PDB file of C-alpha atoms in Angstrom:
ATOM      1  CA  MET A   2      19.270  -4.773 -16.624  1.00  0.00           C
ATOM      2  CA  SER A   3      20.248  -8.251 -15.502  1.00  0.00           C
ATOM      3  CA  LEU A   4      19.071  -9.713 -12.207  1.00  0.00           C
ATOM      4  CA  ARG A   5      22.677  -9.570 -10.962  1.00  0.00           C
ATOM      5  CA  ASN A   6      22.916  -5.820 -11.684  1.00  0.00           C
ATOM      6  CA  ASN A   7      19.602  -5.187  -9.947  1.00  0.00           C
ATOM      7  CA  VAL A   8      20.608  -7.116  -6.817  1.00  0.00           C
ATOM      8  CA  HIS A   9      24.066  -5.527  -6.757  1.00  0.00           C
ATOM      9  CA  ALA A  10      22.623  -2.002  -7.014  1.00  0.00           C
ATOM     10  CA  LEU A  11      19.884  -2.513  -4.415  1.00  0.00           C
ATOM     11  CA  PRO A  12      21.925  -1.509  -1.281  1.00  0.00           C
ATOM     12  CA  THR A  13      23.071   1.686  -2.987  1.00  0.00           C
ATOM     13  CA  LEU A  14      19.549   2.490  -4.121  1.00  0.00           C
ATOM     14  CA  LEU A  15      18.265   1.954  -0.570  1.00  0.00           C
ATOM     15  CA  ARG A  16      20.918   4.299   0.849  1.00  0.00           C
ATOM     16  CA  ILE A  17      20.044   6.976  -1.718  1.00  0.00           C
ATOM     17  CA  GLY A  18      16.340   6.540  -1.072  1.00  0.00           C
ATOM     18  CA  PHE A  19      16.811   6.839   2.694  1.00  0.00           C
ATOM     19  CA  ALA A  20      18.939   9.977   2.225  1.00  0.00           C
ATOM     20  CA  ASP A  21      16.151  11.468   0.073  1.00  0.00           C
ATOM     21  CA  ALA A  22      13.542  10.588   2.700  1.00  0.00           C
ATOM     22  CA  VAL A  23      15.598  12.258   5.428  1.00  0.00           C
ATOM     23  CA  ALA A  24      16.350  15.300   3.228  1.00  0.00           C
ATOM     24  CA  TYR A  25      12.651  15.739   2.511  1.00  0.00           C
ATOM     25  CA  ARG A  26      11.498  14.811   6.030  1.00  0.00           C
ATOM     26  CA  ALA A  27       9.211  17.862   6.243  1.00  0.00           C
ATOM     27  CA  GLU A  28       7.407  16.703   3.098  1.00  0.00           C
ATOM     28  CA  MET A  29       7.274  13.186   4.555  1.00  0.00           C
ATOM     29  CA  LEU A  30       5.672  14.567   7.707  1.00  0.00           C
ATOM     30  CA  VAL A  31       3.030  16.326   5.598  1.00  0.00           C
ATOM     31  CA  TRP A  32       2.328  13.030   3.750  1.00  0.00           C
ATOM     32  CA  THR A  33       1.982  11.287   7.106  1.00  0.00           C
ATOM     33  CA  LEU A  34      -0.411  13.894   8.464  1.00  0.00           C
ATOM     34  CA  SER A  35      -2.453  13.777   5.247  1.00  0.00           C
ATOM     35  CA  ALA A  36      -3.220  10.107   5.949  1.00  0.00           C
ATOM     36  CA  THR A  37      -4.953  10.650   9.275  1.00  0.00           C
ATOM     37  CA  MET A  38      -8.424   9.916   7.888  1.00  0.00           C
ATOM     38  CA  PRO A  39      -8.630   6.626   9.896  1.00  0.00           C
ATOM     39  CA  LEU A  40      -8.341   8.661  13.094  1.00  0.00           C
ATOM     40  CA  ILE A  41     -11.231  10.877  11.957  1.00  0.00           C
ATOM     41  CA  MET A  42     -13.291   7.816  11.016  1.00  0.00           C
ATOM     42  CA  LEU A  43     -12.483   6.375  14.446  1.00  0.00           C
ATOM     43  CA  ALA A  44     -14.278   9.269  16.142  1.00  0.00           C
ATOM     44  CA  LEU A  45     -17.327   8.797  13.881  1.00  0.00           C
ATOM     45  CA  TRP A  46     -17.544   5.027  14.340  1.00  0.00           C
ATOM     46  CA  LEU A  47     -17.128   5.322  18.115  1.00  0.00           C
ATOM     47  CA  ALA A  48     -20.249   7.476  18.170  1.00  0.00           C
ATOM     48  CA  VAL A  49     -22.103   4.879  16.069  1.00  0.00           C
ATOM     49  CA  ALA A  50     -21.039   2.052  18.397  1.00  0.00           C
ATOM     50  CA  SER A  51     -21.808   3.948  21.610  1.00  0.00           C
ATOM     51  CA  ASP A  52     -25.143   2.146  22.140  1.00  0.00           C
ATOM     52  CA  ALA A  53     -24.247  -1.383  21.026  1.00  0.00           C
ATOM     53  CA  PRO A  54     -21.404  -3.230  19.258  1.00  0.00           C
ATOM     54  CA  MET A  55     -21.654  -3.916  15.536  1.00  0.00           C
ATOM     55  CA  GLY A  56     -20.924  -7.599  15.151  1.00  0.00           C
ATOM     56  CA  ARG A  57     -17.624  -8.225  16.935  1.00  0.00           C
ATOM     57  CA  LEU A  58     -16.735  -4.514  16.758  1.00  0.00           C
ATOM     58  CA  GLY A  59     -17.424  -2.672  19.991  1.00  0.00           C
ATOM     59  CA  GLN A  60     -15.673   0.555  20.918  1.00  0.00           C
ATOM     60  CA  PRO A  61     -12.367  -1.102  22.046  1.00  0.00           C
ATOM     61  CA  GLU A  62     -12.220  -3.177  18.843  1.00  0.00           C
ATOM     62  CA  LEU A  63     -12.941  -0.108  16.691  1.00  0.00           C
ATOM     63  CA  ILE A  64     -10.131   1.820  18.383  1.00  0.00           C
ATOM     64  CA  ALA A  65      -7.753  -1.055  17.673  1.00  0.00           C
ATOM     65  CA  TYR A  66      -8.999  -1.393  14.090  1.00  0.00           C
ATOM     66  CA  PHE A  67      -8.551   2.226  13.038  1.00  0.00           C
ATOM     67  CA  LEU A  68      -5.225   2.688  14.837  1.00  0.00           C
ATOM     68  CA  ALA A  69      -3.961  -0.434  13.048  1.00  0.00           C
ATOM     69  CA  THR A  70      -5.352   0.987   9.789  1.00  0.00           C
ATOM     70  CA  PHE A  71      -3.355   4.175  10.311  1.00  0.00           C
ATOM     71  CA  VAL A  72      -0.121   2.270  10.943  1.00  0.00           C
ATOM     72  CA  VAL A  73      -0.572  -0.208   8.049  1.00  0.00           C
ATOM     73  CA  ARG A  74      -1.403   2.590   5.625  1.00  0.00           C
ATOM     74  CA  GLN A  75       1.764   4.442   6.619  1.00  0.00           C
ATOM     75  CA  LEU A  76       3.931   1.387   5.984  1.00  0.00           C
ATOM     76  CA  THR A  77       2.395   0.275   2.668  1.00  0.00           C
ATOM     77  CA  ALA A  78       1.851   3.576   0.841  1.00  0.00           C
ATOM     78  CA  SER A  79       3.374   4.299  -2.573  1.00  0.00           C
ATOM     79  CA  TRP A  80       3.602   7.417  -4.739  1.00  0.00           C
ATOM     80  CA  VAL A  81       5.248   5.865  -7.827  1.00  0.00           C
ATOM     81  CA  CYS A  82       2.342   6.760 -10.159  1.00  0.00           C
ATOM     82  CA  TRP A  83       2.851  10.492  -9.640  1.00  0.00           C
ATOM     83  CA  LYS A  84       6.617  10.162 -10.129  1.00  0.00           C
ATOM     84  CA  ILE A  85       6.294   8.219 -13.413  1.00  0.00           C
ATOM     85  CA  ASN A  86       3.799  10.740 -14.773  1.00  0.00           C
ATOM     86  CA  SER A  87       6.194  13.556 -13.937  1.00  0.00           C
ATOM     87  CA  GLU A  88       9.206  11.790 -15.455  1.00  0.00           C
ATOM     88  CA  VAL A  89       7.332  10.924 -18.659  1.00  0.00           C
ATOM     89  CA  ARG A  90       6.236  14.532 -19.120  1.00  0.00           C
ATOM     90  CA  ASP A  91       9.659  16.108 -18.512  1.00  0.00           C
ATOM     91  CA  GLY A  92      11.595  13.335 -20.279  1.00  0.00           C
ATOM     92  CA  THR A  93      13.727  12.276 -17.308  1.00  0.00           C
ATOM     93  CA  LEU A  94      12.419   8.716 -17.687  1.00  0.00           C
ATOM     94  CA  ALA A  95      14.892   8.445 -20.590  1.00  0.00           C
ATOM     95  CA  MET A  96      17.786   9.088 -18.168  1.00  0.00           C
ATOM     96  CA  ARG A  97      16.443   6.397 -15.842  1.00  0.00           C
ATOM     97  CA  LEU A  98      16.381   3.926 -18.755  1.00  0.00           C
ATOM     98  CA  LEU A  99      20.098   4.457 -19.349  1.00  0.00           C
ATOM     99  CA  ARG A 100      20.943   3.031 -15.927  1.00  0.00           C
ATOM    100  CA  PRO A 101      21.745  -0.699 -15.645  1.00  0.00           C
ATOM    101  CA  VAL A 102      18.887  -1.160 -13.156  1.00  0.00           C
ATOM    102  CA  HIS A 103      15.248  -1.849 -13.967  1.00  0.00           C
ATOM    103  CA  PRO A 104      13.145   1.264 -13.162  1.00  0.00           C
ATOM    104  CA  LEU A 105      10.694  -0.826 -11.117  1.00  0.00           C
ATOM    105  CA  VAL A 106      13.560  -1.931  -8.855  1.00  0.00           C
ATOM    106  CA  ALA A 107      14.699   1.690  -8.473  1.00  0.00           C
ATOM    107  CA  TYR A 108      11.185   2.915  -7.653  1.00  0.00           C
ATOM    108  CA  ALA A 109      10.675   0.016  -5.214  1.00  0.00           C
ATOM    109  CA  ALA A 110      13.958   0.823  -3.450  1.00  0.00           C
ATOM    110  CA  GLU A 111      12.931   4.474  -3.049  1.00  0.00           C
ATOM    111  CA  ASN A 112       9.648   3.375  -1.464  1.00  0.00           C
ATOM    112  CA  LEU A 113      11.289   0.782   0.768  1.00  0.00           C
ATOM    113  CA  ALA A 114      13.907   3.248   1.989  1.00  0.00           C
ATOM    114  CA  ALA A 115      11.211   5.651   3.189  1.00  0.00           C
ATOM    115  CA  ILE A 116       9.441   3.007   5.306  1.00  0.00           C
ATOM    116  CA  PRO A 117      11.753   3.351   8.372  1.00  0.00           C
ATOM    117  CA  LEU A 118      11.090   7.084   8.548  1.00  0.00           C
ATOM    118  CA  ARG A 119       7.357   6.624   8.057  1.00  0.00           C
ATOM    119  CA  GLY A 120       7.450   3.910  10.720  1.00  0.00           C
ATOM    120  CA  LEU A 121       9.214   6.310  13.064  1.00  0.00           C
ATOM    121  CA  LEU A 122       6.446   8.843  12.535  1.00  0.00           C
ATOM    122  CA  SER A 123       3.772   6.170  13.104  1.00  0.00           C
ATOM    123  CA  LEU A 124       5.420   4.609  16.150  1.00  0.00           C
ATOM    124  CA  PRO A 125       4.010   7.134  18.657  1.00  0.00           C
ATOM    125  CA  VAL A 126       0.497   6.211  17.496  1.00  0.00           C
ATOM    126  CA  ALA A 127       1.203   2.508  18.016  1.00  0.00           C
ATOM    127  CA  ILE A 128       2.614   3.213  21.489  1.00  0.00           C
ATOM    128  CA  VAL A 129      -0.459   5.231  22.430  1.00  0.00           C
ATOM    129  CA  ALA A 130      -2.650   2.383  21.160  1.00  0.00           C
ATOM    130  CA  LEU A 131      -0.823  -0.181  23.282  1.00  0.00           C
ATOM    131  CA  ALA A 132      -0.980   2.123  26.315  1.00  0.00           C
ATOM    132  CA  LEU A 133      -4.730   2.573  25.906  1.00  0.00           C
ATOM    133  CA  LEU A 134      -5.681  -0.974  24.938  1.00  0.00           C
ATOM    134  CA  GLY A 135      -2.993  -3.205  26.322  1.00  0.00           C
ATOM    135  CA  THR A 136      -2.126  -6.168  24.119  1.00  0.00           C
ATOM    136  CA  THR A 137      -5.578  -7.789  24.190  1.00  0.00           C
ATOM    137  CA  PRO A 138      -6.489  -7.070  20.516  1.00  0.00           C
ATOM    138  CA  LEU A 139      -3.134  -8.377  19.291  1.00  0.00           C
ATOM    139  CA  PRO A 140      -2.809 -12.023  18.167  1.00  0.00           C
ATOM    140  CA  ARG A 141      -1.211 -14.428  20.652  1.00  0.00           C
ATOM    141  CA  ASP A 142      -0.387 -17.009  17.992  1.00  0.00           C
ATOM    142  CA  PRO A 143       3.148 -16.494  16.559  1.00  0.00           C
ATOM    143  CA  VAL A 144       2.027 -18.102  13.280  1.00  0.00           C
ATOM    144  CA  LEU A 145      -0.473 -15.278  12.844  1.00  0.00           C
ATOM    145  CA  TRP A 146       2.359 -12.752  13.202  1.00  0.00           C
ATOM    146  CA  VAL A 147       4.285 -14.579  10.461  1.00  0.00           C
ATOM    147  CA  LEU A 148       1.182 -14.432   8.241  1.00  0.00           C
ATOM    148  CA  TRP A 149       0.793 -10.764   9.140  1.00  0.00           C
ATOM    149  CA  ALA A 150       4.345 -10.102   7.919  1.00  0.00           C
ATOM    150  CA  PHE A 151       3.540 -11.828   4.607  1.00  0.00           C
ATOM    151  CA  SER A 152       0.284  -9.873   4.346  1.00  0.00           C
ATOM    152  CA  MET A 153       2.168  -6.591   4.871  1.00  0.00           C
ATOM    153  CA  ALA A 154       4.659  -7.489   2.144  1.00  0.00           C
ATOM    154  CA  GLY A 155       1.795  -8.476  -0.182  1.00  0.00           C
ATOM    155  CA  ALA A 156      -0.120  -5.279   0.583  1.00  0.00           C
ATOM    156  CA  TRP A 157       2.940  -3.161  -0.213  1.00  0.00           C
ATOM    157  CA  LEU A 158       3.595  -5.045  -3.452  1.00  0.00           C
ATOM    158  CA  ILE A 159      -0.006  -4.689  -4.673  1.00  0.00           C
ATOM    159  CA  THR A 160       0.090  -0.953  -3.963  1.00  0.00           C
ATOM    160  CA  LEU A 161       3.486  -0.529  -5.633  1.00  0.00           C
ATOM    161  CA  LEU A 162       2.596  -2.569  -8.721  1.00  0.00           C
ATOM    162  CA  ALA A 163      -0.779  -0.857  -9.145  1.00  0.00           C
ATOM    163  CA  ASN A 164       0.977   2.519  -8.938  1.00  0.00           C
ATOM    164  CA  PHE A 165       3.586   1.392 -11.448  1.00  0.00           C
ATOM    165  CA  ALA A 166       1.035  -0.009 -13.913  1.00  0.00           C
ATOM    166  CA  ILE A 167      -1.229   3.055 -13.778  1.00  0.00           C
ATOM    167  CA  GLY A 168       1.832   5.308 -13.978  1.00  0.00           C
ATOM    168  CA  CYS A 169       2.945   3.453 -17.124  1.00  0.00           C
ATOM    169  CA  LEU A 170      -0.413   4.259 -18.736  1.00  0.00           C
ATOM    170  CA  SER A 171       0.906   7.834 -19.008  1.00  0.00           C
ATOM    171  CA  LEU A 172       3.018   6.417 -21.862  1.00  0.00           C
ATOM    172  CA  PHE A 173      -0.249   5.988 -23.789  1.00  0.00           C
ATOM    173  CA  MET A 174      -2.050   9.174 -22.738  1.00  0.00           C
ATOM    174  CA  GLU A 175      -1.218  12.675 -21.584  1.00  0.00           C
ATOM    175  CA  SER A 176      -1.583  11.820 -17.909  1.00  0.00           C
ATOM    176  CA  SER A 177      -2.845   8.846 -15.922  1.00  0.00           C
ATOM    177  CA  ILE A 178      -3.228  10.699 -12.625  1.00  0.00           C
ATOM    178  CA  ARG A 179      -7.027  10.752 -12.975  1.00  0.00           C
ATOM    179  CA  LEU A 180      -7.051   6.976 -13.319  1.00  0.00           C
ATOM    180  CA  MET A 181      -5.054   6.825 -10.087  1.00  0.00           C
ATOM    181  CA  ASP A 182      -7.692   9.050  -8.480  1.00  0.00           C
ATOM    182  CA  VAL A 183     -10.385   6.550  -9.526  1.00  0.00           C
ATOM    183  CA  TRP A 184      -8.299   3.665  -8.155  1.00  0.00           C
ATOM    184  CA  PHE A 185      -7.840   5.550  -4.865  1.00  0.00           C
ATOM    185  CA  MET A 186     -11.567   6.252  -4.594  1.00  0.00           C
ATOM    186  CA  LEU A 187     -12.314   2.518  -4.949  1.00  0.00           C
ATOM    187  CA  PHE A 188      -9.543   1.831  -2.434  1.00  0.00           C
ATOM    188  CA  LEU A 189     -11.226   4.130   0.098  1.00  0.00           C
ATOM    189  CA  VAL A 190     -14.515   2.232  -0.249  1.00  0.00           C
ATOM    190  CA  PHE A 191     -13.419  -1.410  -0.502  1.00  0.00           C
ATOM    191  CA  SER A 192     -10.124  -1.597   1.404  1.00  0.00           C
ATOM    192  CA  GLY A 193     -11.516  -1.101   4.910  1.00  0.00           C
ATOM    193  CA  TYR A 194      -9.820   2.294   5.136  1.00  0.00           C
ATOM    194  CA  LEU A 195     -13.050   4.133   5.988  1.00  0.00           C
ATOM    195  CA  ILE A 196     -15.450   1.263   6.742  1.00  0.00           C
ATOM    196  CA  PRO A 197     -14.403  -2.134   8.140  1.00  0.00           C
ATOM    197  CA  VAL A 198     -15.019  -4.698   5.397  1.00  0.00           C
ATOM    198  CA  GLU A 199     -16.851  -7.021   7.794  1.00  0.00           C
ATOM    199  CA  LEU A 200     -19.605  -4.392   8.184  1.00  0.00           C
ATOM    200  CA  PHE A 201     -20.499  -4.552   4.482  1.00  0.00           C
ATOM    201  CA  PRO A 202     -23.604  -6.508   3.421  1.00  0.00           C
ATOM    202  CA  PRO A 203     -22.613 -10.085   2.453  1.00  0.00           C
ATOM    203  CA  ALA A 204     -23.181  -9.471  -1.278  1.00  0.00           C
ATOM    204  CA  VAL A 205     -20.949  -6.374  -1.313  1.00  0.00           C
ATOM    205  CA  ARG A 206     -18.325  -8.147   0.796  1.00  0.00           C
ATOM    206  CA  ALA A 207     -18.304 -11.051  -1.678  1.00  0.00           C
ATOM    207  CA  ILE A 208     -17.653  -8.630  -4.547  1.00  0.00           C
ATOM    208  CA  GLY A 209     -14.885  -6.963  -2.550  1.00  0.00           C
ATOM    209  CA  ASP A 210     -13.183 -10.325  -1.990  1.00  0.00           C
ATOM    210  CA  TRP A 211     -12.504 -10.476  -5.756  1.00  0.00           C
ATOM    211  CA  MET A 212     -11.039  -6.980  -5.861  1.00  0.00           C
ATOM    212  CA  PRO A 213      -7.459  -6.071  -4.840  1.00  0.00           C
ATOM    213  CA  PHE A 214      -8.315  -3.240  -2.462  1.00  0.00           C
ATOM    214  CA  ARG A 215      -9.013  -5.282   0.684  1.00  0.00           C
ATOM    215  CA  TYR A 216      -5.643  -6.996   0.251  1.00  0.00           C
ATOM    216  CA  GLN A 217      -3.914  -3.592   0.085  1.00  0.00           C
ATOM    217  CA  LEU A 218      -4.885  -2.718   3.656  1.00  0.00           C
ATOM    218  CA  GLY A 219      -7.817  -4.552   5.217  1.00  0.00           C
ATOM    219  CA  LEU A 220      -6.214  -7.981   5.417  1.00  0.00           C
ATOM    220  CA  PRO A 221      -3.121  -6.936   7.457  1.00  0.00           C
ATOM    221  CA  VAL A 222      -5.364  -4.888   9.741  1.00  0.00           C
ATOM    222  CA  GLU A 223      -7.742  -7.823  10.259  1.00  0.00           C
ATOM    223  CA  ILE A 224      -4.895 -10.208  11.118  1.00  0.00           C
ATOM    224  CA  MET A 225      -3.325  -7.589  13.404  1.00  0.00           C
ATOM    225  CA  THR A 226      -6.606  -7.213  15.318  1.00  0.00           C
ATOM    226  CA  SER A 227      -7.264 -10.961  15.714  1.00  0.00           C
ATOM    227  CA  ALA A 228     -10.202 -11.080  13.276  1.00  0.00           C
ATOM    228  CA  HIS A 229      -9.131 -14.447  11.783  1.00  0.00           C
ATOM    229  CA  ASP A 230      -7.968 -17.815  13.013  1.00  0.00           C
ATOM    230  CA  ARG A 231      -4.842 -19.418  11.569  1.00  0.00           C
ATOM    231  CA  ALA A 232      -6.558 -21.348   8.724  1.00  0.00           C
ATOM    232  CA  THR A 233      -8.644 -18.395   7.525  1.00  0.00           C
ATOM    233  CA  ALA A 234      -5.676 -16.032   7.627  1.00  0.00           C
ATOM    234  CA  LEU A 235      -3.575 -18.509   5.641  1.00  0.00           C
ATOM    235  CA  THR A 236      -6.276 -18.795   2.958  1.00  0.00           C
ATOM    236  CA  LEU A 237      -6.631 -15.027   2.658  1.00  0.00           C
ATOM    237  CA  VAL A 238      -2.867 -14.468   2.471  1.00  0.00           C
ATOM    238  CA  GLY A 239      -2.713 -17.104  -0.291  1.00  0.00           C
ATOM    239  CA  GLN A 240      -5.407 -15.218  -2.218  1.00  0.00           C
ATOM    240  CA  GLN A 241      -3.510 -11.991  -1.641  1.00  0.00           C
ATOM    241  CA  TRP A 242      -0.298 -13.348  -3.147  1.00  0.00           C
ATOM    242  CA  GLY A 243      -2.280 -14.661  -6.126  1.00  0.00           C
ATOM    243  CA  ILE A 244      -3.361 -11.057  -6.721  1.00  0.00           C
ATOM    244  CA  VAL A 245       0.274  -9.956  -6.366  1.00  0.00           C
ATOM    245  CA  ALA A 246       1.225 -12.398  -9.154  1.00  0.00           C
ATOM    246  CA  LEU A 247      -1.569 -11.098 -11.415  1.00  0.00           C
ATOM    247  CA  HIS A 248      -0.468  -7.508 -10.803  1.00  0.00           C
ATOM    248  CA  LEU A 249       3.123  -8.429 -11.630  1.00  0.00           C
ATOM    249  CA  VAL A 250       2.119  -9.982 -14.982  1.00  0.00           C
ATOM    250  CA  PHE A 251      -0.133  -7.052 -15.890  1.00  0.00           C
ATOM    251  CA  THR A 252       2.498  -4.501 -14.891  1.00  0.00           C
ATOM    252  CA  ALA A 253       5.151  -6.236 -17.003  1.00  0.00           C
ATOM    253  CA  LEU A 254       2.844  -6.209 -20.044  1.00  0.00           C
ATOM    254  CA  VAL A 255       1.935  -2.525 -19.671  1.00  0.00           C
ATOM    255  CA  TRP A 256       5.574  -1.557 -19.127  1.00  0.00           C
ATOM    256  CA  ARG A 257       6.782  -3.477 -22.173  1.00  0.00           C
ATOM    257  CA  ARG A 258       4.118  -2.022 -24.483  1.00  0.00           C
ATOM    258  CA  GLY A 259       4.512   1.466 -23.065  1.00  0.00           C
ATOM    259  CA  LEU A 260       8.289   1.397 -23.324  1.00  0.00           C
ATOM    260  CA  GLY A 261       8.033   0.498 -27.003  1.00  0.00           C
ATOM    261  CA  ARG A 262       5.747   3.480 -27.545  1.00  0.00           C
ATOM    262  CA  PHE A 263       8.100   5.759 -25.558  1.00  0.00           C
ATOM    263  CA  ALA A 264      11.072   4.699 -27.714  1.00  0.00           C
ATOM    264  CA  ALA A 265       9.073   5.085 -30.941  1.00  0.00           C
ATOM    265  CA  PHE A 266       8.429   8.748 -30.103  1.00  0.00           C
ATOM    266  CA  GLY A 267      12.103   9.407 -29.318  1.00  0.00           C
ATOM    267  CA  GLY A 268      11.964   9.279 -25.514  1.00  0.00           C
TER     268      GLY A 268
END
């Protein structure tokens, strides 16, 4: 599983992953529709903000926030945990280990290949948002768009690595899906998916700044809706990539220990 083999196989893996995404486009559409909670929360928060804005968030800003949340969630989602659990239980992980490509690279390619299709499904929402709001909520500074691109990549990596690490815990227990459910519950609360992080009390917001969930979704949404100036956005993106590095180290440790256990039991 050398770096050269992984890089050489990546285009093929992306083509296979895109073919799978197209073949299972109906399932992909169901996944997309299942992530419409931000649109439901939008209706609720608009009612709350009907009398007066909450901080900087009036009704136009809330519309922009939750539409951006919907789009970012579509482009950074991952389902690797469920796939690893399934492959550990039915033994097909052993077949994946025989390939000259690291499983994390293969899983990442499958996720990456599905992004264009998920983007295509999300694009109508973004067009409606621009038609309703104009471009006022969007940043005018090109540097902020560069930072937004880095924040999107970081958000996707944190989600992928967290899925991979929790999925690998199924090598130590019967199933780690329930742990993923707990992770997702914390994500719903602290990521800004249901409640904008800036509306939290300062003490809760300070705790959330040390957790990975805001950097999975809230940060790209905040940059996309002009919540931060250039210096603040740069600091937050730096913190986000520090969390990416920590996730990478932890994931590598769990994978190495779990793989040894898998081999010891004849996987």
